[in-house]
Amino acid sequence: MTRHFSEDANALVVRAYEHAVRLEHPYLGGEHLLLALAGADQPAGAVLREHGATPERTEAEIVRQSGAGLFGDLDRDALATVGVDIDAVRATTEESFGHAALARAARAAYPKPRWFDPRRVAFVGKDGAFLRLGPGAGQALQAARREAQARPGGRPAGVEDLALGVLAVSEGLVPALLSRLGTSGPALSATIQDRYRQAG
């Protein structure tokens, strides 16, 4: 799908993939695209940061809402009351099986299909890690393509289109993240469109 995107937009999708891998999530979601956009040098990134969606705050909310890694959704305090220290389990596992062993285990829970199925779109990075498109990501990428197709000239989807696609997402974590960050998709979209109009 990203072959229809500009070089800058593709670079942001790759950055989103890298965030997902770093956070040890077994999928590429709309939240990872939002996090990549929050750190972007383009006007869309500046608008997000001006409205409180900084990379630091966005990542903190992603971790708070979805957790990080294989143990992300476990209640640390509840497990501690029965003597389980998640950080000690992680350290022992990585000492025995190597760095990022838990990330590999999380991705293994979502194995790469043996054949191509267009209903199961996925992203494979240069490191060979396979991530399924999770909630919001497919919706965001399709919306970005539609944004680009609606403009005259038939150019590939750019960063502005990708930002508008991510902000239009109705599934996954993106709407809740924006709300927690004190903003909304429609408000940000309007500001981004104005900013690009002024720049053009």
mmCIF file with all atom_site columns, C-alpha atoms in Angstrom:
data_model
loop_
_atom_site.group_PDB
_atom_site.id
_atom_site.type_symbol
_atom_site.label_atom_id
_atom_site.label_alt_id
_atom_site.label_comp_id
_atom_site.label_asym_id
_atom_site.label_entity_id
_atom_site.label_seq_id
_atom_site.pdbx_PDB_ins_code
_atom_site.Cartn_x
_atom_site.Cartn_y
_atom_site.Cartn_z
_atom_site.occupancy
_atom_site.B_iso_or_equiv
_atom_site.pdbx_formal_charge
_atom_site.auth_seq_id
_atom_site.auth_comp_id
_atom_site.auth_asym_id
_atom_site.auth_atom_id
_atom_site.pdbx_PDB_model_num
ATOM 1   C CA . MET A 1 1   ? 0.000   0.000   0.000   1.00 0.00 ? 1   MET A CA 1
ATOM 2   C CA . THR A 1 2   ? 2.839   2.433   0.788   1.00 0.00 ? 2   THR A CA 1
ATOM 3   C CA . ARG A 1 3   ? 4.047   2.333   -2.824  1.00 0.00 ? 3   ARG A CA 1
ATOM 4   C CA . HIS A 1 4   ? 1.380   5.008   -3.373  1.00 0.00 ? 4   HIS A CA 1
ATOM 5   C CA . PHE A 1 5   ? 3.059   7.264   -0.796  1.00 0.00 ? 5   PHE A CA 1
ATOM 6   C CA . SER A 1 6   ? 5.718   9.943   -1.170  1.00 0.00 ? 6   SER A CA 1
ATOM 7   C CA . GLU A 1 7   ? 9.243   9.332   0.094   1.00 0.00 ? 7   GLU A CA 1
ATOM 8   C CA . ASP A 1 8   ? 8.604   11.456  3.226   1.00 0.00 ? 8   ASP A CA 1
ATOM 9   C CA . ALA A 1 9   ? 5.319   9.671   3.979   1.00 0.00 ? 9   ALA A CA 1
ATOM 10  C CA . ASN A 1 10  ? 6.978   6.274   3.516   1.00 0.00 ? 10  ASN A CA 1
ATOM 11  C CA . ALA A 1 11  ? 9.762   7.343   5.896   1.00 0.00 ? 11  ALA A CA 1
ATOM 12  C CA . LEU A 1 12  ? 7.115   8.132   8.534   1.00 0.00 ? 12  LEU A CA 1
ATOM 13  C CA . VAL A 1 13  ? 5.496   4.717   8.096   1.00 0.00 ? 13  VAL A CA 1
ATOM 14  C CA . VAL A 1 14  ? 8.924   3.122   8.588   1.00 0.00 ? 14  VAL A CA 1
ATOM 15  C CA . ARG A 1 15  ? 9.439   5.251   11.713  1.00 0.00 ? 15  ARG A CA 1
ATOM 16  C CA . ALA A 1 16  ? 6.030   4.102   13.009  1.00 0.00 ? 16  ALA A CA 1
ATOM 17  C CA . TYR A 1 17  ? 7.099   0.484   12.420  1.00 0.00 ? 17  TYR A CA 1
ATOM 18  C CA . GLU A 1 18  ? 10.322  1.165   14.371  1.00 0.00 ? 18  GLU A CA 1
ATOM 19  C CA . HIS A 1 19  ? 8.288   2.605   17.265  1.00 0.00 ? 19  HIS A CA 1
ATOM 20  C CA . ALA A 1 20  ? 6.073   -0.501  17.296  1.00 0.00 ? 20  ALA A CA 1
ATOM 21  C CA . VAL A 1 21  ? 9.130   -2.791  17.357  1.00 0.00 ? 21  VAL A CA 1
ATOM 22  C CA . ARG A 1 22  ? 10.841  -0.696  20.065  1.00 0.00 ? 22  ARG A CA 1
ATOM 23  C CA . LEU A 1 23  ? 7.691   -0.779  22.217  1.00 0.00 ? 23  LEU A CA 1
ATOM 24  C CA . GLU A 1 24  ? 7.565   -4.545  21.612  1.00 0.00 ? 24  GLU A CA 1
ATOM 25  C CA . HIS A 1 25  ? 4.065   -4.408  20.151  1.00 0.00 ? 25  HIS A CA 1
ATOM 26  C CA . PRO A 1 26  ? 3.229   -7.288  17.789  1.00 0.00 ? 26  PRO A CA 1
ATOM 27  C CA . TYR A 1 27  ? 1.341   -5.034  15.347  1.00 0.00 ? 27  TYR A CA 1
ATOM 28  C CA . LEU A 1 28  ? 1.638   -1.672  13.599  1.00 0.00 ? 28  LEU A CA 1
ATOM 29  C CA . GLY A 1 29  ? -1.269  0.443   14.817  1.00 0.00 ? 29  GLY A CA 1
ATOM 30  C CA . GLY A 1 30  ? -2.648  3.898   14.236  1.00 0.00 ? 30  GLY A CA 1
ATOM 31  C CA . GLU A 1 31  ? -1.043  4.954   17.510  1.00 0.00 ? 31  GLU A CA 1
ATOM 32  C CA . HIS A 1 32  ? 2.418   4.187   16.122  1.00 0.00 ? 32  HIS A CA 1
ATOM 33  C CA . LEU A 1 33  ? 1.670   6.311   13.047  1.00 0.00 ? 33  LEU A CA 1
ATOM 34  C CA . LEU A 1 34  ? 0.520   9.133   15.364  1.00 0.00 ? 34  LEU A CA 1
ATOM 35  C CA . LEU A 1 35  ? 3.742   8.829   17.374  1.00 0.00 ? 35  LEU A CA 1
ATOM 36  C CA . ALA A 1 36  ? 5.844   9.025   14.192  1.00 0.00 ? 36  ALA A CA 1
ATOM 37  C CA . LEU A 1 37  ? 3.895   12.084  13.039  1.00 0.00 ? 37  LEU A CA 1
ATOM 38  C CA . ALA A 1 38  ? 4.352   13.785  16.417  1.00 0.00 ? 38  ALA A CA 1
ATOM 39  C CA . GLY A 1 39  ? 8.104   13.746  15.844  1.00 0.00 ? 39  GLY A CA 1
ATOM 40  C CA . ALA A 1 40  ? 7.983   14.744  12.168  1.00 0.00 ? 40  ALA A CA 1
ATOM 41  C CA . ASP A 1 41  ? 9.807   17.816  10.868  1.00 0.00 ? 41  ASP A CA 1
ATOM 42  C CA . GLN A 1 42  ? 6.963   18.646  8.477   1.00 0.00 ? 42  GLN A CA 1
ATOM 43  C CA . PRO A 1 43  ? 4.157   21.153  9.287   1.00 0.00 ? 43  PRO A CA 1
ATOM 44  C CA . ALA A 1 44  ? 1.828   18.316  10.372  1.00 0.00 ? 44  ALA A CA 1
ATOM 45  C CA . GLY A 1 45  ? 4.264   17.359  13.131  1.00 0.00 ? 45  GLY A CA 1
ATOM 46  C CA . ALA A 1 46  ? 4.582   20.965  14.257  1.00 0.00 ? 46  ALA A CA 1
ATOM 47  C CA . VAL A 1 47  ? 0.783   21.259  14.522  1.00 0.00 ? 47  VAL A CA 1
ATOM 48  C CA . LEU A 1 48  ? 0.573   18.100  16.638  1.00 0.00 ? 48  LEU A CA 1
ATOM 49  C CA . ARG A 1 49  ? 3.285   19.338  19.012  1.00 0.00 ? 49  ARG A CA 1
ATOM 50  C CA . GLU A 1 50  ? 1.695   22.812  19.279  1.00 0.00 ? 50  GLU A CA 1
ATOM 51  C CA . HIS A 1 51  ? -1.540  21.125  20.391  1.00 0.00 ? 51  HIS A CA 1
ATOM 52  C CA . GLY A 1 52  ? 0.122   19.004  23.076  1.00 0.00 ? 52  GLY A CA 1
ATOM 53  C CA . ALA A 1 53  ? 0.769   15.826  21.084  1.00 0.00 ? 53  ALA A CA 1
ATOM 54  C CA . THR A 1 54  ? 4.524   15.823  21.626  1.00 0.00 ? 54  THR A CA 1
ATOM 55  C CA . PRO A 1 55  ? 6.422   12.586  21.004  1.00 0.00 ? 55  PRO A CA 1
ATOM 56  C CA . GLU A 1 56  ? 7.053   12.171  24.746  1.00 0.00 ? 56  GLU A CA 1
ATOM 57  C CA . ARG A 1 57  ? 3.437   12.693  25.804  1.00 0.00 ? 57  ARG A CA 1
ATOM 58  C CA . THR A 1 58  ? 2.101   10.597  22.921  1.00 0.00 ? 58  THR A CA 1
ATOM 59  C CA . GLU A 1 59  ? 4.387   7.678   23.743  1.00 0.00 ? 59  GLU A CA 1
ATOM 60  C CA . ALA A 1 60  ? 3.575   7.894   27.458  1.00 0.00 ? 60  ALA A CA 1
ATOM 61  C CA . GLU A 1 61  ? -0.148  7.689   26.644  1.00 0.00 ? 61  GLU A CA 1
ATOM 62  C CA . ILE A 1 62  ? 0.394   4.765   24.263  1.00 0.00 ? 62  ILE A CA 1
ATOM 63  C CA . VAL A 1 63  ? 2.260   2.854   26.966  1.00 0.00 ? 63  VAL A CA 1
ATOM 64  C CA . ARG A 1 64  ? -0.371  3.798   29.567  1.00 0.00 ? 64  ARG A CA 1
ATOM 65  C CA . GLN A 1 65  ? -3.249  2.637   27.368  1.00 0.00 ? 65  GLN A CA 1
ATOM 66  C CA . SER A 1 66  ? -1.760  -0.383  25.633  1.00 0.00 ? 66  SER A CA 1
ATOM 67  C CA . GLY A 1 67  ? 1.271   -1.273  27.697  1.00 0.00 ? 67  GLY A CA 1
ATOM 68  C CA . ALA A 1 68  ? 4.708   -2.025  26.420  1.00 0.00 ? 68  ALA A CA 1
ATOM 69  C CA . GLY A 1 69  ? 5.713   -5.441  25.242  1.00 0.00 ? 69  GLY A CA 1
ATOM 70  C CA . LEU A 1 70  ? 4.526   -8.875  26.179  1.00 0.00 ? 70  LEU A CA 1
ATOM 71  C CA . PHE A 1 71  ? 3.718   -7.867  29.780  1.00 0.00 ? 71  PHE A CA 1
ATOM 72  C CA . GLY A 1 72  ? 2.144   -4.529  28.854  1.00 0.00 ? 72  GLY A CA 1
ATOM 73  C CA . ASP A 1 73  ? -1.421  -5.281  29.872  1.00 0.00 ? 73  ASP A CA 1
ATOM 74  C CA . LEU A 1 74  ? -0.580  -7.004  33.132  1.00 0.00 ? 74  LEU A CA 1
ATOM 75  C CA . ASP A 1 75  ? -1.223  -5.236  36.420  1.00 0.00 ? 75  ASP A CA 1
ATOM 76  C CA . ARG A 1 76  ? 2.263   -4.865  37.952  1.00 0.00 ? 76  ARG A CA 1
ATOM 77  C CA . ASP A 1 77  ? 0.938   -4.009  41.418  1.00 0.00 ? 77  ASP A CA 1
ATOM 78  C CA . ALA A 1 78  ? -1.443  -6.982  41.510  1.00 0.00 ? 78  ALA A CA 1
ATOM 79  C CA . LEU A 1 79  ? 1.329   -9.357  40.426  1.00 0.00 ? 79  LEU A CA 1
ATOM 80  C CA . ALA A 1 80  ? 3.716   -7.843  42.979  1.00 0.00 ? 80  ALA A CA 1
ATOM 81  C CA . THR A 1 81  ? 1.277   -8.704  45.775  1.00 0.00 ? 81  THR A CA 1
ATOM 82  C CA . VAL A 1 82  ? 1.669   -12.385 44.881  1.00 0.00 ? 82  VAL A CA 1
ATOM 83  C CA . GLY A 1 83  ? 5.445   -12.119 44.533  1.00 0.00 ? 83  GLY A CA 1
ATOM 84  C CA . VAL A 1 84  ? 5.861   -11.684 40.775  1.00 0.00 ? 84  VAL A CA 1
ATOM 85  C CA . ASP A 1 85  ? 8.262   -8.914  39.736  1.00 0.00 ? 85  ASP A CA 1
ATOM 86  C CA . ILE A 1 86  ? 7.701   -8.236  36.021  1.00 0.00 ? 86  ILE A CA 1
ATOM 87  C CA . ASP A 1 87  ? 11.010  -6.370  35.684  1.00 0.00 ? 87  ASP A CA 1
ATOM 88  C CA . ALA A 1 88  ? 12.890  -9.310  37.229  1.00 0.00 ? 88  ALA A CA 1
ATOM 89  C CA . VAL A 1 89  ? 11.109  -11.736 34.874  1.00 0.00 ? 89  VAL A CA 1
ATOM 90  C CA . ARG A 1 90  ? 12.083  -9.549  31.897  1.00 0.00 ? 90  ARG A CA 1
ATOM 91  C CA . ALA A 1 91  ? 15.719  -9.281  33.064  1.00 0.00 ? 91  ALA A CA 1
ATOM 92  C CA . THR A 1 92  ? 16.036  -13.032 33.640  1.00 0.00 ? 92  THR A CA 1
ATOM 93  C CA . THR A 1 93  ? 14.423  -13.841 30.298  1.00 0.00 ? 93  THR A CA 1
ATOM 94  C CA . GLU A 1 94  ? 16.720  -11.464 28.401  1.00 0.00 ? 94  GLU A CA 1
ATOM 95  C CA . GLU A 1 95  ? 19.753  -12.741 30.294  1.00 0.00 ? 95  GLU A CA 1
ATOM 96  C CA . SER A 1 96  ? 18.889  -16.305 29.319  1.00 0.00 ? 96  SER A CA 1
ATOM 97  C CA . PHE A 1 97  ? 17.563  -15.766 25.776  1.00 0.00 ? 97  PHE A CA 1
ATOM 98  C CA . GLY A 1 98  ? 19.092  -12.461 24.686  1.00 0.00 ? 98  GLY A CA 1
ATOM 99  C CA . HIS A 1 99  ? 18.024  -8.878  24.274  1.00 0.00 ? 99  HIS A CA 1
ATOM 100 C CA . ALA A 1 100 ? 14.514  -8.433  22.835  1.00 0.00 ? 100 ALA A CA 1
ATOM 101 C CA . ALA A 1 101 ? 13.595  -12.068 23.515  1.00 0.00 ? 101 ALA A CA 1
ATOM 102 C CA . LEU A 1 102 ? 10.175  -10.989 24.754  1.00 0.00 ? 102 LEU A CA 1
ATOM 103 C CA . ALA A 1 103 ? 9.631   -8.827  21.677  1.00 0.00 ? 103 ALA A CA 1
ATOM 104 C CA . ARG A 1 104 ? 10.354  -11.845 19.482  1.00 0.00 ? 104 ARG A CA 1
ATOM 105 C CA . ALA A 1 105 ? 7.925   -13.900 21.560  1.00 0.00 ? 105 ALA A CA 1
ATOM 106 C CA . ALA A 1 106 ? 5.214   -11.251 21.199  1.00 0.00 ? 106 ALA A CA 1
ATOM 107 C CA . ARG A 1 107 ? 5.688   -11.160 17.411  1.00 0.00 ? 107 ARG A CA 1
ATOM 108 C CA . ALA A 1 108 ? 5.687   -14.964 17.260  1.00 0.00 ? 108 ALA A CA 1
ATOM 109 C CA . ALA A 1 109 ? 2.141   -14.889 18.612  1.00 0.00 ? 109 ALA A CA 1
ATOM 110 C CA . TYR A 1 110 ? 1.211   -13.268 15.279  1.00 0.00 ? 110 TYR A CA 1
ATOM 111 C CA . PRO A 1 111 ? 3.171   -15.368 12.754  1.00 0.00 ? 111 PRO A CA 1
ATOM 112 C CA . LYS A 1 112 ? 3.762   -14.339 9.171   1.00 0.00 ? 112 LYS A CA 1
ATOM 113 C CA . PRO A 1 113 ? 1.238   -16.080 6.908   1.00 0.00 ? 113 PRO A CA 1
ATOM 114 C CA . ARG A 1 114 ? 2.554   -18.700 4.467   1.00 0.00 ? 114 ARG A CA 1
ATOM 115 C CA . TRP A 1 115 ? 0.636   -17.157 1.586   1.00 0.00 ? 115 TRP A CA 1
ATOM 116 C CA . PHE A 1 116 ? -0.478  -13.670 0.637   1.00 0.00 ? 116 PHE A CA 1
ATOM 117 C CA . ASP A 1 117 ? -3.953  -12.804 1.826   1.00 0.00 ? 117 ASP A CA 1
ATOM 118 C CA . PRO A 1 118 ? -5.033  -9.254  0.846   1.00 0.00 ? 118 PRO A CA 1
ATOM 119 C CA . ARG A 1 119 ? -7.375  -9.146  3.841   1.00 0.00 ? 119 ARG A CA 1
ATOM 120 C CA . ARG A 1 120 ? -4.385  -9.552  6.170   1.00 0.00 ? 120 ARG A CA 1
ATOM 121 C CA . VAL A 1 121 ? -2.129  -6.678  5.223   1.00 0.00 ? 121 VAL A CA 1
ATOM 122 C CA . ALA A 1 122 ? 1.182   -6.541  7.038   1.00 0.00 ? 122 ALA A CA 1
ATOM 123 C CA . PHE A 1 123 ? 4.397   -4.612  7.187   1.00 0.00 ? 123 PHE A CA 1
ATOM 124 C CA . VAL A 1 124 ? 7.832   -6.231  7.047   1.00 0.00 ? 124 VAL A CA 1
ATOM 125 C CA . GLY A 1 125 ? 10.764  -4.026  8.045   1.00 0.00 ? 125 GLY A CA 1
ATOM 126 C CA . LYS A 1 126 ? 14.370  -4.113  6.880   1.00 0.00 ? 126 LYS A CA 1
ATOM 127 C CA . ASP A 1 127 ? 15.182  -6.136  9.996   1.00 0.00 ? 127 ASP A CA 1
ATOM 128 C CA . GLY A 1 128 ? 12.766  -8.823  8.797   1.00 0.00 ? 128 GLY A CA 1
ATOM 129 C CA . ALA A 1 129 ? 10.346  -8.366  11.704  1.00 0.00 ? 129 ALA A CA 1
ATOM 130 C CA . PHE A 1 130 ? 6.783   -8.991  10.543  1.00 0.00 ? 130 PHE A CA 1
ATOM 131 C CA . LEU A 1 131 ? 4.028   -6.849  12.036  1.00 0.00 ? 131 LEU A CA 1
ATOM 132 C CA . ARG A 1 132 ? 0.368   -7.126  11.152  1.00 0.00 ? 132 ARG A CA 1
ATOM 133 C CA . LEU A 1 133 ? -1.510  -3.910  10.597  1.00 0.00 ? 133 LEU A CA 1
ATOM 134 C CA . GLY A 1 134 ? -3.349  -3.392  13.854  1.00 0.00 ? 134 GLY A CA 1
ATOM 135 C CA . PRO A 1 135 ? -6.361  -1.273  14.730  1.00 0.00 ? 135 PRO A CA 1
ATOM 136 C CA . GLY A 1 136 ? -6.420  2.047   12.957  1.00 0.00 ? 136 GLY A CA 1
ATOM 137 C CA . ALA A 1 137 ? -3.365  1.576   10.744  1.00 0.00 ? 137 ALA A CA 1
ATOM 138 C CA . GLY A 1 138 ? -5.118  0.176   7.680   1.00 0.00 ? 138 GLY A CA 1
ATOM 139 C CA . GLN A 1 139 ? -7.896  2.717   8.077   1.00 0.00 ? 139 GLN A CA 1
ATOM 140 C CA . ALA A 1 140 ? -5.334  5.554   8.296   1.00 0.00 ? 140 ALA A CA 1
ATOM 141 C CA . LEU A 1 141 ? -3.346  4.411   5.251   1.00 0.00 ? 141 LEU A CA 1
ATOM 142 C CA . GLN A 1 142 ? -6.491  4.014   3.138   1.00 0.00 ? 142 GLN A CA 1
ATOM 143 C CA . ALA A 1 143 ? -7.771  7.439   4.229   1.00 0.00 ? 143 ALA A CA 1
ATOM 144 C CA . ALA A 1 144 ? -4.388  8.971   3.311   1.00 0.00 ? 144 ALA A CA 1
ATOM 145 C CA . ARG A 1 145 ? -4.624  7.486   -0.180  1.00 0.00 ? 145 ARG A CA 1
ATOM 146 C CA . ARG A 1 146 ? -8.153  8.838   -0.570  1.00 0.00 ? 146 ARG A CA 1
ATOM 147 C CA . GLU A 1 147 ? -6.973  12.307  0.534   1.00 0.00 ? 147 GLU A CA 1
ATOM 148 C CA . ALA A 1 148 ? -4.248  12.255  -2.131  1.00 0.00 ? 148 ALA A CA 1
ATOM 149 C CA . GLN A 1 149 ? -6.590  10.943  -4.838  1.00 0.00 ? 149 GLN A CA 1
ATOM 150 C CA . ALA A 1 150 ? -9.048  13.742  -4.127  1.00 0.00 ? 150 ALA A CA 1
ATOM 151 C CA . ARG A 1 151 ? -6.421  16.347  -5.066  1.00 0.00 ? 151 ARG A CA 1
ATOM 152 C CA . PRO A 1 152 ? -5.771  17.214  -8.697  1.00 0.00 ? 152 PRO A CA 1
ATOM 153 C CA . GLY A 1 153 ? -2.568  15.971  -10.289 1.00 0.00 ? 153 GLY A CA 1
ATOM 154 C CA . GLY A 1 154 ? -2.526  12.348  -9.151  1.00 0.00 ? 154 GLY A CA 1
ATOM 155 C CA . ARG A 1 155 ? 0.457   12.783  -6.856  1.00 0.00 ? 155 ARG A CA 1
ATOM 156 C CA . PRO A 1 156 ? 1.340   10.152  -4.235  1.00 0.00 ? 156 PRO A CA 1
ATOM 157 C CA . ALA A 1 157 ? 0.031   10.547  -0.695  1.00 0.00 ? 157 ALA A CA 1
ATOM 158 C CA . GLY A 1 158 ? 2.279   12.877  1.283   1.00 0.00 ? 158 GLY A CA 1
ATOM 159 C CA . VAL A 1 159 ? 2.812   13.617  4.965   1.00 0.00 ? 159 VAL A CA 1
ATOM 160 C CA . GLU A 1 160 ? -0.207  15.934  5.042   1.00 0.00 ? 160 GLU A CA 1
ATOM 161 C CA . ASP A 1 161 ? -2.402  13.152  3.639   1.00 0.00 ? 161 ASP A CA 1
ATOM 162 C CA . LEU A 1 162 ? -0.975  10.639  6.096   1.00 0.00 ? 162 LEU A CA 1
ATOM 163 C CA . ALA A 1 163 ? -1.623  13.011  9.007   1.00 0.00 ? 163 ALA A CA 1
ATOM 164 C CA . LEU A 1 164 ? -5.208  13.611  7.874   1.00 0.00 ? 164 LEU A CA 1
ATOM 165 C CA . GLY A 1 165 ? -5.670  9.853   7.486   1.00 0.00 ? 165 GLY A CA 1
ATOM 166 C CA . VAL A 1 166 ? -4.386  9.132   10.996  1.00 0.00 ? 166 VAL A CA 1
ATOM 167 C CA . LEU A 1 167 ? -6.542  11.889  12.499  1.00 0.00 ? 167 LEU A CA 1
ATOM 168 C CA . ALA A 1 168 ? -9.648  10.490  10.760  1.00 0.00 ? 168 ALA A CA 1
ATOM 169 C CA . VAL A 1 169 ? -9.206  7.058   12.367  1.00 0.00 ? 169 VAL A CA 1
ATOM 170 C CA . SER A 1 170 ? -12.232 5.894   14.360  1.00 0.00 ? 170 SER A CA 1
ATOM 171 C CA . GLU A 1 171 ? -10.892 2.514   15.520  1.00 0.00 ? 171 GLU A CA 1
ATOM 172 C CA . GLY A 1 172 ? -8.029  1.598   17.796  1.00 0.00 ? 172 GLY A CA 1
ATOM 173 C CA . LEU A 1 173 ? -6.271  3.888   20.264  1.00 0.00 ? 173 LEU A CA 1
ATOM 174 C CA . VAL A 1 174 ? -5.941  7.093   18.222  1.00 0.00 ? 174 VAL A CA 1
ATOM 175 C CA . PRO A 1 175 ? -9.251  8.764   19.250  1.00 0.00 ? 175 PRO A CA 1
ATOM 176 C CA . ALA A 1 176 ? -8.668  8.001   22.946  1.00 0.00 ? 176 ALA A CA 1
ATOM 177 C CA . LEU A 1 177 ? -5.032  9.138   22.733  1.00 0.00 ? 177 LEU A CA 1
ATOM 178 C CA . LEU A 1 178 ? -6.007  12.466  21.196  1.00 0.00 ? 178 LEU A CA 1
ATOM 179 C CA . SER A 1 179 ? -8.667  12.964  23.844  1.00 0.00 ? 179 SER A CA 1
ATOM 180 C CA . ARG A 1 180 ? -6.183  12.241  26.651  1.00 0.00 ? 180 ARG A CA 1
ATOM 181 C CA . LEU A 1 181 ? -3.738  14.678  25.036  1.00 0.00 ? 181 LEU A CA 1
ATOM 182 C CA . GLY A 1 182 ? -6.427  17.368  25.146  1.00 0.00 ? 182 GLY A CA 1
ATOM 183 C CA . THR A 1 183 ? -7.211  17.633  21.461  1.00 0.00 ? 183 THR A CA 1
ATOM 184 C CA . SER A 1 184 ? -9.248  15.962  18.715  1.00 0.00 ? 184 SER A CA 1
ATOM 185 C CA . GLY A 1 185 ? -8.832  14.675  15.185  1.00 0.00 ? 185 GLY A CA 1
ATOM 186 C CA . PRO A 1 186 ? -11.160 17.228  13.550  1.00 0.00 ? 186 PRO A CA 1
ATOM 187 C CA . ALA A 1 187 ? -9.497  20.209  15.289  1.00 0.00 ? 187 ALA A CA 1
ATOM 188 C CA . LEU A 1 188 ? -6.011  19.044  14.324  1.00 0.00 ? 188 LEU A CA 1
ATOM 189 C CA . SER A 1 189 ? -7.077  18.227  10.755  1.00 0.00 ? 189 SER A CA 1
ATOM 190 C CA . ALA A 1 190 ? -8.459  21.736  10.222  1.00 0.00 ? 190 ALA A CA 1
ATOM 191 C CA . THR A 1 191 ? -5.261  23.314  11.558  1.00 0.00 ? 191 THR A CA 1
ATOM 192 C CA . ILE A 1 192 ? -3.058  21.038  9.446   1.00 0.00 ? 192 ILE A CA 1
ATOM 193 C CA . GLN A 1 193 ? -5.013  21.844  6.288   1.00 0.00 ? 193 GLN A CA 1
ATOM 194 C CA . ASP A 1 194 ? -4.704  25.590  7.040   1.00 0.00 ? 194 ASP A CA 1
ATOM 195 C CA . ARG A 1 195 ? -0.966  25.270  7.683   1.00 0.00 ? 195 ARG A CA 1
ATOM 196 C CA . TYR A 1 196 ? -0.331  23.462  4.399   1.00 0.00 ? 196 TYR A CA 1
ATOM 197 C CA . ARG A 1 197 ? -2.549  25.915  2.526   1.00 0.00 ? 197 ARG A CA 1
ATOM 198 C CA . GLN A 1 198 ? -0.478  28.814  3.908   1.00 0.00 ? 198 GLN A CA 1
ATOM 199 C CA . ALA A 1 199 ? 2.793   27.023  3.049   1.00 0.00 ? 199 ALA A CA 1
ATOM 200 C CA . GLY A 1 200 ? 1.594   26.291  -0.515  1.00 0.00 ? 200 GLY A CA 1
#
